[in-house]
Short mmCIF file of C-alpha atoms and ligand atoms in Angstrom, two decimals:
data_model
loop_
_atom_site.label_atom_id
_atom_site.label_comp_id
_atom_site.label_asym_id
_atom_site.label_seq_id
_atom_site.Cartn_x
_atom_site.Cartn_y
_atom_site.Cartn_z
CA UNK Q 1 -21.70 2.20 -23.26
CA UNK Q 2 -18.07 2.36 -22.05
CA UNK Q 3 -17.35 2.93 -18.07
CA UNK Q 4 -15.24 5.66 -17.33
CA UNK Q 5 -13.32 4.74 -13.71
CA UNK Q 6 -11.14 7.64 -12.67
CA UNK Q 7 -8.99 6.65 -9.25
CA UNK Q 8 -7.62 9.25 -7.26
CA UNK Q 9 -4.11 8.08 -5.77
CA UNK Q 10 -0.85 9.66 -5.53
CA UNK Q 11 2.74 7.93 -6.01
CA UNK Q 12 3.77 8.45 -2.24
CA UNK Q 13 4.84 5.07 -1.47
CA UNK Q 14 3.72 2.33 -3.81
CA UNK Q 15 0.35 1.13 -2.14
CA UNK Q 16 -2.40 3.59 -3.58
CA UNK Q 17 -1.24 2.91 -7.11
CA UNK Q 18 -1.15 -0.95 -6.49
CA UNK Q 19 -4.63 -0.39 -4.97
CA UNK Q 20 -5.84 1.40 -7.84
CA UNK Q 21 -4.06 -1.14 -10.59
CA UNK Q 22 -5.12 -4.48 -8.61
CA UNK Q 23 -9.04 -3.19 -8.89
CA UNK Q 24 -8.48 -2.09 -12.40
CA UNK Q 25 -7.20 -5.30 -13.49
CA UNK Q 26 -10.50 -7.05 -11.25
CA UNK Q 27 -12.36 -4.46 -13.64
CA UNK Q 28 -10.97 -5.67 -16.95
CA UNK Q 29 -10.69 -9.27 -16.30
CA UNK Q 30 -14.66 -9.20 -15.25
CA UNK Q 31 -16.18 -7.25 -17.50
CA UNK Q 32 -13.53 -6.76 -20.42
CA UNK Q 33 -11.70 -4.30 -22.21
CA UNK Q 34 -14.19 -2.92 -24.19
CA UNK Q 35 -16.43 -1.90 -21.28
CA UNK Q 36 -14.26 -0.25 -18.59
CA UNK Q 37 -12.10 2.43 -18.93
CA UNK Q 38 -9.74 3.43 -16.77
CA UNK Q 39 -7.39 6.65 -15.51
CA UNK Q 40 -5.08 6.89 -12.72
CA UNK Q 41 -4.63 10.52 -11.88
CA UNK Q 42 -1.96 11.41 -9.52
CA UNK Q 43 -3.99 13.61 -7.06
CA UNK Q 44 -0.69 16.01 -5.26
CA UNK Q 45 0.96 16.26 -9.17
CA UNK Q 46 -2.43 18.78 -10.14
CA UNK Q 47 -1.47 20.76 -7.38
CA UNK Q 48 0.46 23.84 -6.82
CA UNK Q 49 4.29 23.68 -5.30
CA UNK Q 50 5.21 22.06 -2.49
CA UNK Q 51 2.61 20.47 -2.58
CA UNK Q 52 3.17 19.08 -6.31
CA UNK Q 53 6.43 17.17 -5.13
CA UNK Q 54 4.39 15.23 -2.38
CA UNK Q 55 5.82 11.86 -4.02
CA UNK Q 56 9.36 12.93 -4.13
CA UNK Q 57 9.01 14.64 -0.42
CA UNK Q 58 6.86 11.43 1.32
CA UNK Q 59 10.04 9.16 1.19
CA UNK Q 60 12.34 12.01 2.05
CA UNK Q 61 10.92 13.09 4.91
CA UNK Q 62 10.06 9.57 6.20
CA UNK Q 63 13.83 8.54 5.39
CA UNK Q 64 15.36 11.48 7.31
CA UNK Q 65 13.23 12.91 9.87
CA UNK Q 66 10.20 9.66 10.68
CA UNK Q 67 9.63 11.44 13.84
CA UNK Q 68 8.59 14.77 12.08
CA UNK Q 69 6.28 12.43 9.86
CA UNK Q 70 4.44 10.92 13.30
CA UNK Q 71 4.26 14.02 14.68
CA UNK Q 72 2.54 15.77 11.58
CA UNK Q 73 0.10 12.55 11.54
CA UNK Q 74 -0.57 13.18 15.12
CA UNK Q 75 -1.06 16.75 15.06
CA UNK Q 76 -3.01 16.67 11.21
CA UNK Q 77 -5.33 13.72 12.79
CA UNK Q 78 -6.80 16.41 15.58
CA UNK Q 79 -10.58 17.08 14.27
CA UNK Q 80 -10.32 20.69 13.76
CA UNK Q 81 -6.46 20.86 12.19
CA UNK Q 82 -7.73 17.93 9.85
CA UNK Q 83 -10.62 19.59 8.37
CA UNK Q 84 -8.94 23.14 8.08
CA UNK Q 85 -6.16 21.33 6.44
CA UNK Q 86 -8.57 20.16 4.22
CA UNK Q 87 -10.09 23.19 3.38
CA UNK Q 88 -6.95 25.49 2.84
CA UNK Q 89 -5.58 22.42 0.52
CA UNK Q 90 -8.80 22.79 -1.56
CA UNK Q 91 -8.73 26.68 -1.52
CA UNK Q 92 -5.29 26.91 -2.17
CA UNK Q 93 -5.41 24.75 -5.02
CA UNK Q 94 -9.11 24.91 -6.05
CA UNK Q 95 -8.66 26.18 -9.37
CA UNK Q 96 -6.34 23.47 -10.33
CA UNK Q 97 -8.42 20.56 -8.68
CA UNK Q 98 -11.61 21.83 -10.68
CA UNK Q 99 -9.72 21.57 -13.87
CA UNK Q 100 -8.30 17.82 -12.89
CA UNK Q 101 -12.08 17.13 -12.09
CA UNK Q 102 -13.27 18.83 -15.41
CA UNK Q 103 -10.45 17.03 -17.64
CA UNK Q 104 -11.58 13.52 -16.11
CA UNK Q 105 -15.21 13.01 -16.10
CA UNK Q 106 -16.37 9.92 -15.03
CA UNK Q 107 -19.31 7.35 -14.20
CA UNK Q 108 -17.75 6.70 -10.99
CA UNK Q 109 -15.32 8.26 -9.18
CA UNK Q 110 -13.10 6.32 -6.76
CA UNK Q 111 -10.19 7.58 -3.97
CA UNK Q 112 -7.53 5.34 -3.28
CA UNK Q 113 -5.50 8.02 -0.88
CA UNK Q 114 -6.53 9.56 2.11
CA UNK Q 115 -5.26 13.16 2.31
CA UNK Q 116 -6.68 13.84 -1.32
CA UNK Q 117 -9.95 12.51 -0.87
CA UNK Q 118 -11.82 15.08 0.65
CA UNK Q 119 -10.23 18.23 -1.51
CA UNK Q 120 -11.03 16.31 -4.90
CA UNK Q 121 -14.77 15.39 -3.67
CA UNK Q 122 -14.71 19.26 -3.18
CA UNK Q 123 -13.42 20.12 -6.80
CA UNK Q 124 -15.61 17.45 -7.90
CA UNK Q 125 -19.01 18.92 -6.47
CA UNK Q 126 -18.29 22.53 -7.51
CA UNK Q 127 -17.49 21.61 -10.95
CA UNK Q 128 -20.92 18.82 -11.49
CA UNK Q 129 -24.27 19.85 -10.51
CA UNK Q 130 -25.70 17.04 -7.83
CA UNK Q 131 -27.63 15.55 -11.05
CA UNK Q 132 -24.04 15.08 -12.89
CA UNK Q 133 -22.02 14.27 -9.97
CA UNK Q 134 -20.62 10.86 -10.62
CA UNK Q 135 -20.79 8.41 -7.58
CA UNK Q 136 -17.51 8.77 -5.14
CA UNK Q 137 -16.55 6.08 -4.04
CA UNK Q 138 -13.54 5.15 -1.14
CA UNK Q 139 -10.96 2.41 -0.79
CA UNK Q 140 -9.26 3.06 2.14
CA UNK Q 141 -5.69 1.67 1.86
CA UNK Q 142 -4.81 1.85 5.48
CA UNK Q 143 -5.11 -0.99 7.40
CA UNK Q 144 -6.20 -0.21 10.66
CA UNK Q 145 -4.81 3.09 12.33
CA UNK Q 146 -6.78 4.89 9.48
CA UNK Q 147 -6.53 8.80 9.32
CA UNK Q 148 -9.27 11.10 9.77
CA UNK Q 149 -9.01 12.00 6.27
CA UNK Q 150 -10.21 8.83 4.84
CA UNK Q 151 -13.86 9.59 5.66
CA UNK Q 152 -16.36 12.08 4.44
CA UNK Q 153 -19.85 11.00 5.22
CA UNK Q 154 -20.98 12.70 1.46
CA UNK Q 155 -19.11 9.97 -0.09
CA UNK Q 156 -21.34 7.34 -1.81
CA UNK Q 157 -19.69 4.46 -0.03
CA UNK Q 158 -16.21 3.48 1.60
CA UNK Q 159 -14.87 0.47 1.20
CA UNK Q 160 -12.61 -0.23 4.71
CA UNK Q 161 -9.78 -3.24 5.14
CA UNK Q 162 -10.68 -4.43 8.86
CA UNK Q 163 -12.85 -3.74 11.78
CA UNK Q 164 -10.94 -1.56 12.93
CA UNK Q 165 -11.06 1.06 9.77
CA UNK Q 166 -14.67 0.45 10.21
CA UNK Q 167 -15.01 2.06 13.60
CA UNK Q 168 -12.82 4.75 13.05
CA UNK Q 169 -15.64 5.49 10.32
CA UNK Q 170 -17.74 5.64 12.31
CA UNK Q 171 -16.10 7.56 15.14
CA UNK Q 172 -15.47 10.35 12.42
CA UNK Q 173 -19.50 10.67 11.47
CA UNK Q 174 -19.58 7.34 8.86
CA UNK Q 175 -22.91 6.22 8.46
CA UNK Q 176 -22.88 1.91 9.45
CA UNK Q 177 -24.76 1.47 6.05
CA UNK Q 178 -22.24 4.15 3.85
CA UNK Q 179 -19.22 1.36 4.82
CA UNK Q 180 -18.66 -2.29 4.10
CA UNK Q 181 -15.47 -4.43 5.48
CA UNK Q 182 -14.22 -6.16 2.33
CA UNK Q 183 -10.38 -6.43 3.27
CA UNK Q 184 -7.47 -4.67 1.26
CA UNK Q 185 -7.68 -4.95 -2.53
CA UNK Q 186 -4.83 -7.58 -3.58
CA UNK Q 187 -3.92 -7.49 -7.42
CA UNK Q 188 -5.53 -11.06 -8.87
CA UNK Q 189 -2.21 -11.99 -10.24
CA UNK Q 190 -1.46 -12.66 -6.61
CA UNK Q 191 -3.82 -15.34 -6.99
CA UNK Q 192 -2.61 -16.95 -9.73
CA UNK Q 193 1.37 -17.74 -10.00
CA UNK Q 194 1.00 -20.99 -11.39
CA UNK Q 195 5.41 -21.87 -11.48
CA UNK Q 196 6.27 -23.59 -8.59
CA UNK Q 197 8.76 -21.97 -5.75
CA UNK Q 198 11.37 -24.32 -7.32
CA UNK Q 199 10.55 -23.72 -11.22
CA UNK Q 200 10.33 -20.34 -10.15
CA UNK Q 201 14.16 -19.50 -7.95
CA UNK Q 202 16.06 -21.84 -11.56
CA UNK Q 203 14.06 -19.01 -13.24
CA UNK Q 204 15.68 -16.48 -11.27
CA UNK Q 205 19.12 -18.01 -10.77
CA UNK Q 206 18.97 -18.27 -7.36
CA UNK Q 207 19.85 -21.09 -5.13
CA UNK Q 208 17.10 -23.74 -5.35
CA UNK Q 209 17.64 -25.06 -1.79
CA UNK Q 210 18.48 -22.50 0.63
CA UNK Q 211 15.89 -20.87 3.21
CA UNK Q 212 15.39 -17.74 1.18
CA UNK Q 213 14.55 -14.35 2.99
CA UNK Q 214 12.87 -11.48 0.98
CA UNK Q 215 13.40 -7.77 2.10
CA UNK Q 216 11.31 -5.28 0.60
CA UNK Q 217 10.21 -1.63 2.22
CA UNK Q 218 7.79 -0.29 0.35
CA UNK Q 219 7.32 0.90 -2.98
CA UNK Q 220 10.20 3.78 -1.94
CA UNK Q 221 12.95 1.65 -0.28
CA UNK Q 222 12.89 3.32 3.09
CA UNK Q 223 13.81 2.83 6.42
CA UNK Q 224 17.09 0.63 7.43
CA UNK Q 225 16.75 -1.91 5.18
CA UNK Q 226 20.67 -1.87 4.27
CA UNK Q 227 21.49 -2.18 7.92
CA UNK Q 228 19.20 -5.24 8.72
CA UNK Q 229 20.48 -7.22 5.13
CA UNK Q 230 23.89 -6.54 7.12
CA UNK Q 231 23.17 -7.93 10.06
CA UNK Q 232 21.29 -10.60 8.50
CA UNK Q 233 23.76 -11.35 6.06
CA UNK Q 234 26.20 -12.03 9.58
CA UNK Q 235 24.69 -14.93 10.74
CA UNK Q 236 25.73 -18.18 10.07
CA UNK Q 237 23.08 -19.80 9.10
CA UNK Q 238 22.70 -20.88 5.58
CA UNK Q 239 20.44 -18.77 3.63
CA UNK Q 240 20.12 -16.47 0.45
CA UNK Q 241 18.66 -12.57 0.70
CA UNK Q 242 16.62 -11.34 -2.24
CA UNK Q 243 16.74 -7.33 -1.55
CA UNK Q 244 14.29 -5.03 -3.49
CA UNK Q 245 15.33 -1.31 -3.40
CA UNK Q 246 12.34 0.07 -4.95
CA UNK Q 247 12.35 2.86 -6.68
CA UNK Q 248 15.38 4.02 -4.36
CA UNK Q 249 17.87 3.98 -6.92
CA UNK Q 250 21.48 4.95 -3.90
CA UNK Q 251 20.04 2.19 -1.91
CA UNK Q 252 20.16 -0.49 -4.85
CA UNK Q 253 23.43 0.73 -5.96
CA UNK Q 254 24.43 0.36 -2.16
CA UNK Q 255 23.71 -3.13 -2.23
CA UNK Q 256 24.88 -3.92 -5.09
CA UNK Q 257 28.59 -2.55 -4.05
CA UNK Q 258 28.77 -4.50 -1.34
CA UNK Q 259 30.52 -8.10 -0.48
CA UNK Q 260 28.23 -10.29 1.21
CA UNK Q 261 28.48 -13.75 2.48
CA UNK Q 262 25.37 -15.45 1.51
CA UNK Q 263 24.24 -15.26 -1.84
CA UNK Q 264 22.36 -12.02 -2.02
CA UNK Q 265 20.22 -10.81 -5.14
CA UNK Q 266 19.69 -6.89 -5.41
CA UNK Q 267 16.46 -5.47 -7.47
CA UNK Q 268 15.52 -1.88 -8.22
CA UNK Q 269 11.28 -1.62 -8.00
CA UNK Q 270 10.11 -5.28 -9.69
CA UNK Q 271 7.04 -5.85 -11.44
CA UNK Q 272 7.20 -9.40 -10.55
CA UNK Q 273 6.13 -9.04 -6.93
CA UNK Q 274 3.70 -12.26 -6.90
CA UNK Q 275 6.50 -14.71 -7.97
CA UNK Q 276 9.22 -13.12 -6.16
CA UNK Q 277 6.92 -13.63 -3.07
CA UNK Q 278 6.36 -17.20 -4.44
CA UNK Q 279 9.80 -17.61 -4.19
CA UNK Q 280 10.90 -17.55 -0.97
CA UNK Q 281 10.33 -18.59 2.46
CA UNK Q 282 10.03 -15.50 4.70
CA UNK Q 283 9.72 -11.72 4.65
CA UNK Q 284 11.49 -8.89 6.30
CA UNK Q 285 9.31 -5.69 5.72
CA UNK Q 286 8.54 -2.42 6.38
CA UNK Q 287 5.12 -2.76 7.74
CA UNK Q 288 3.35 -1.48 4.47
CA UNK Q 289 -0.21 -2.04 3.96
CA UNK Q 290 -0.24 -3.72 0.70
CA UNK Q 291 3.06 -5.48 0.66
CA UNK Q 292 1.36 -7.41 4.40
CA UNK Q 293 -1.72 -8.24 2.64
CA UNK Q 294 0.28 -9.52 -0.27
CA UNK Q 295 2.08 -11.35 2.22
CA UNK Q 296 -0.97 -12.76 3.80
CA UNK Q 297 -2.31 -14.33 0.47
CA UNK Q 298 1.29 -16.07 0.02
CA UNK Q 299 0.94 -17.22 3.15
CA UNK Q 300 4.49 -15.97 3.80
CA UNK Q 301 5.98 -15.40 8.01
CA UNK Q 302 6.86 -11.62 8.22
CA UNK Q 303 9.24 -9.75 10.39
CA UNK Q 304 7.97 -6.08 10.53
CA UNK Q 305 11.66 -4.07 10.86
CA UNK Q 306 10.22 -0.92 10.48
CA UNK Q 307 6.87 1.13 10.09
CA UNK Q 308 5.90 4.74 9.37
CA UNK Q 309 5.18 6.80 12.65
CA UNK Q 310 1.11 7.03 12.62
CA UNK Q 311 -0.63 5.74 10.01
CA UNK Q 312 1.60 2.20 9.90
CA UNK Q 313 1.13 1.30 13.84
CA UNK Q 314 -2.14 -0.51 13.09
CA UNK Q 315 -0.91 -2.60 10.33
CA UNK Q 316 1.75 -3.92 12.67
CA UNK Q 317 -1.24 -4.44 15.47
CA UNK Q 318 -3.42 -6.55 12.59
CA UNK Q 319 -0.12 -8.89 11.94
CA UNK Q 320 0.79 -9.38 15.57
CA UNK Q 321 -2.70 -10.12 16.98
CA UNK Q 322 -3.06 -12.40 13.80
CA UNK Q 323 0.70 -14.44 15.00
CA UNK Q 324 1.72 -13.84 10.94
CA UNK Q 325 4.54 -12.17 12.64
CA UNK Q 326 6.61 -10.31 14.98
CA UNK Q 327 7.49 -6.09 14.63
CA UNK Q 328 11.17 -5.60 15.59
CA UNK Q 329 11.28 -1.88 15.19
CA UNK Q 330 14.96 -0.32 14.10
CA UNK Q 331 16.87 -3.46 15.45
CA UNK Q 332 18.58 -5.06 12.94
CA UNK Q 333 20.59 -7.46 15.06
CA UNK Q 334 17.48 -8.51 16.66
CA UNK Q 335 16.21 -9.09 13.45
CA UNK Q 336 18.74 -11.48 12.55
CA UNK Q 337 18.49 -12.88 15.51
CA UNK Q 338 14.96 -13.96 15.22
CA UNK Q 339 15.49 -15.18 11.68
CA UNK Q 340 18.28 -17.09 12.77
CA UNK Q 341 16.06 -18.56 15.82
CA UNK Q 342 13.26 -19.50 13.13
CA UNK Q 343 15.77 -21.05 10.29
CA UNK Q 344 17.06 -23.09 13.38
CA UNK Q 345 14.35 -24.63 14.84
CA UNK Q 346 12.63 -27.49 13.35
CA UNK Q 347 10.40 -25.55 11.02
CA UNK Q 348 7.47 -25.94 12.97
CA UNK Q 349 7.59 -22.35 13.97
CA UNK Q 350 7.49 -21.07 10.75
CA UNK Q 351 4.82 -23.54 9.81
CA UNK Q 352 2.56 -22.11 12.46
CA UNK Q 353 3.29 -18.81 11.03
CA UNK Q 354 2.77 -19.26 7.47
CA UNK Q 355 -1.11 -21.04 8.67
CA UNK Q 356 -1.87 -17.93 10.46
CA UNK Q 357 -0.31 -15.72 8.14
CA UNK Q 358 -2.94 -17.44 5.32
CA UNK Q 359 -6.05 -16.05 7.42
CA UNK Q 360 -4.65 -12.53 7.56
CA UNK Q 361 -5.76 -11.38 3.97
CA UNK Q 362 -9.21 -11.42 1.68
CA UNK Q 363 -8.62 -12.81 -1.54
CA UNK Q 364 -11.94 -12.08 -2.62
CA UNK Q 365 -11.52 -8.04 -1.83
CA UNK Q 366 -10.60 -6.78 -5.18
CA UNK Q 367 -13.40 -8.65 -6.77
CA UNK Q 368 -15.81 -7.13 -4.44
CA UNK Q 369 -14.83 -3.85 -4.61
CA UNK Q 370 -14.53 -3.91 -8.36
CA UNK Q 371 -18.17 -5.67 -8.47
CA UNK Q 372 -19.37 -2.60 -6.48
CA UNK Q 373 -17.61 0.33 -8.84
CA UNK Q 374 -19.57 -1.84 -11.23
CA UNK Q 375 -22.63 -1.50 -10.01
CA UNK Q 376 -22.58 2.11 -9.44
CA UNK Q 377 -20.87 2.84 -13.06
CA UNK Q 378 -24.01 1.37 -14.42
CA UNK Q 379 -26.45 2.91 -11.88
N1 LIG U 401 6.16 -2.98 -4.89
C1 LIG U 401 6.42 -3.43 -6.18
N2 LIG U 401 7.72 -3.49 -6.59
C2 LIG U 401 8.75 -3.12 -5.79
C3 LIG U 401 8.47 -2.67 -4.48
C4 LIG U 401 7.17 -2.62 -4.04
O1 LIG U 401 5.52 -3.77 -6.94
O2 LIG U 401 9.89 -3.21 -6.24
C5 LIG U 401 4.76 -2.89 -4.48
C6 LIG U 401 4.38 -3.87 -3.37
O3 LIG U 401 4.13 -5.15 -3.92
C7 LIG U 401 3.17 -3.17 -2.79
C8 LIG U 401 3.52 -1.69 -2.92
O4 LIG U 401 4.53 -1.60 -3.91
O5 LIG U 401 2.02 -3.44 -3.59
C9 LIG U 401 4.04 -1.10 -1.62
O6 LIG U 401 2.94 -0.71 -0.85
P1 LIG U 401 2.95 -0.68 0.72
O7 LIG U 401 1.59 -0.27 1.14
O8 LIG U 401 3.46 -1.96 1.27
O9 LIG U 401 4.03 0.43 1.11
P2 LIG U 401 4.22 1.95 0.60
O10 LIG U 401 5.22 1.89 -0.50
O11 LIG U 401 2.87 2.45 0.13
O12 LIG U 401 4.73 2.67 1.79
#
């Protein structure tokens, strides 16, 4: 009989749904087509307004006002706030949740975001008696300073990135035998760019020889990534920029108005990800969860230029203590400065990152995790 996988995510940023996709392909390419099926349901988009424009809001918010985004982390990651927030988000939108759980019943259940997690395992339960209740199941998609929200100890199991997500379960009543470390799902095609980096840039039309810097910030284009390719784009050390804007459509057109002096190549949000990584040398990145781990299985050096107040500090913690890479936070001309200090040394220093940069990611993750929704769809 077919396996019905339903993954709870939302499109605020672009890691949950590259979470949720990267397992999904794991899913097909392991067992096949015609015994998995899948749905990606957009957790904030059942809800009632505001709350229903999360995705459009999330990059807002963290574009214009960061600091009020830390400070709501902060304050919504205090035990009691966190589970009345929790609650009222359930009650308030209960009706519609139950429906979202009644119009996707599954044989396993699995949560790819953290602030929807514990509302849809409520809508979930009050809509499936305990015998029907499929298995629910966590990825947590944070890489280290986790949120309270990921963890509910009446999930089935929770699948955690690093150590540290680990004992933040269990500071926030996990069970040691409900969670297993298996690193940050990675989508396989990650793992398999066969073009070389130089069959790859003719592909692209970009310079074949230059050092070749990739800037990317997130699935949403946020944070100054304009100002660093400006003050990267000033130093006078040979190079090429490939910019991705994302999905932040002003930003790309931004770029693409402007005269720069190195050969720079603007994207909108690329599907091609794994072979632009390929493609280059070294990344300059807002420190997003996914687009690090990526990084890691490239083996690329990363400059973090920027990270979401709260639930991004960690990720720049697991790069630094790893050496994949220095955080220069909101200082573009330090930026360029650093790049300009590793393009001009004799490459040793970016050798040294790129080896350490290697160790920082589990290949093997997605294929776990998907192996374990397995097992529980067929429980
Ligand atoms: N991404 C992509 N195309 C783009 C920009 C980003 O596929 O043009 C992907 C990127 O590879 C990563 C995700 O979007 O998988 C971004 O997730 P991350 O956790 O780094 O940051 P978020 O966008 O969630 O803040």
């Amino acid at each position: 009989m077919v396996k019905r996988i339903v993954f709870l995510m939302s499109d605020t940023g672009g890691g949950h749904r590259a979470a949720a996709e990267a397992i999904t392909e794991a899913l097909y390419l392991q067992y096949g087509h015609d015994a998995v099926t899948v749905s990606l349901v957009d957790v904030y988009r059942q809800m009632k307004y505001p709350m229903n424009k999360m995705p459009e809001f999330y990059p807002w918010i963290v574009n214009h006002a960061p600091w009020a985004w830390g400070l709501g982390y902060f304050i919504g990651n205090i035990k009691p706030i966190c589970w009345l927030s929790q609650r009222l988000m359930y009650l308030n939108n209960r009706k519609r949740l139950q429906q979202m759980a009644k119009d996707h019943p599954a044989d396993v259940v699995v949560s790819v975001h953290s602030v929807i997690t514990q509302p849809s395992m409520m809508a979930y339960r009050a809509v499936f008696s305990p015998d029907d209740m499929p298995p629910f199941l966590i990825v947590v998609t944070d890489l280290a300073s986790t949120p309270r929200y990921w963890y509910d100890s009446r999930a089935d199991h929770c699948y955690v990135p690093t150590q540290a997500a680990y004992d933040n379960g269990i500071r926030n009543g996990m069970r040691p035998n409900q969670m297993t470390i298996t690193g940050l799902p990675v989508h396989p095609r990650f793992m398999d760019v066969q073009a070389s980096k130089t069959e790859l840039r003719q592909a692209f039309g970009w310079d074949v020889n230059l050092p070749t810097v990739l800037m990317v910030a997130g699935g949403d284009g946020m944070g100054p990534l304009y100002e660093t390719a400006r003050a990267i784009d000033a130093i006078d050390t040979p190079c090429q920029l490939v910019v991705i804007a994302g999905k932040n459509d002003n930003l790309k057109q931004r770029l693409q108005q402007t005269d720069w002096r190195h050969p720079v190549h603007v994207y909108g949000f690329v599907q091609d990800m794994p072979q632009k990584m390929k493609a280059v040398d070294i990344l300059v990145t807002k420190a997003g969860p996914a687009t690090i781990t990526e990084a890691g299985i490239m083996g690329l050096p990363m400059i973090l230029s920027d990270s979401i107040p709260g639930q991004e500090a960690g990720n720049v913690t697991h790069v630094e203590v790893n050496n994949a890479g220095v955080f220069i936070r909101n200082n573009p001309a330090l930026v360029a400065k650093t790049l300009q200090n590793w393009l001009s040394d004799d490459g040793q220093t970016l050798q040294q990152l790129q080896q350490n940069a290697c160790k920082l990611s589990n290949p093997n993750a997605v294929w776990e995790i998907a192996d374990a929704i397995w097992q529980y769809a067929n429980r």
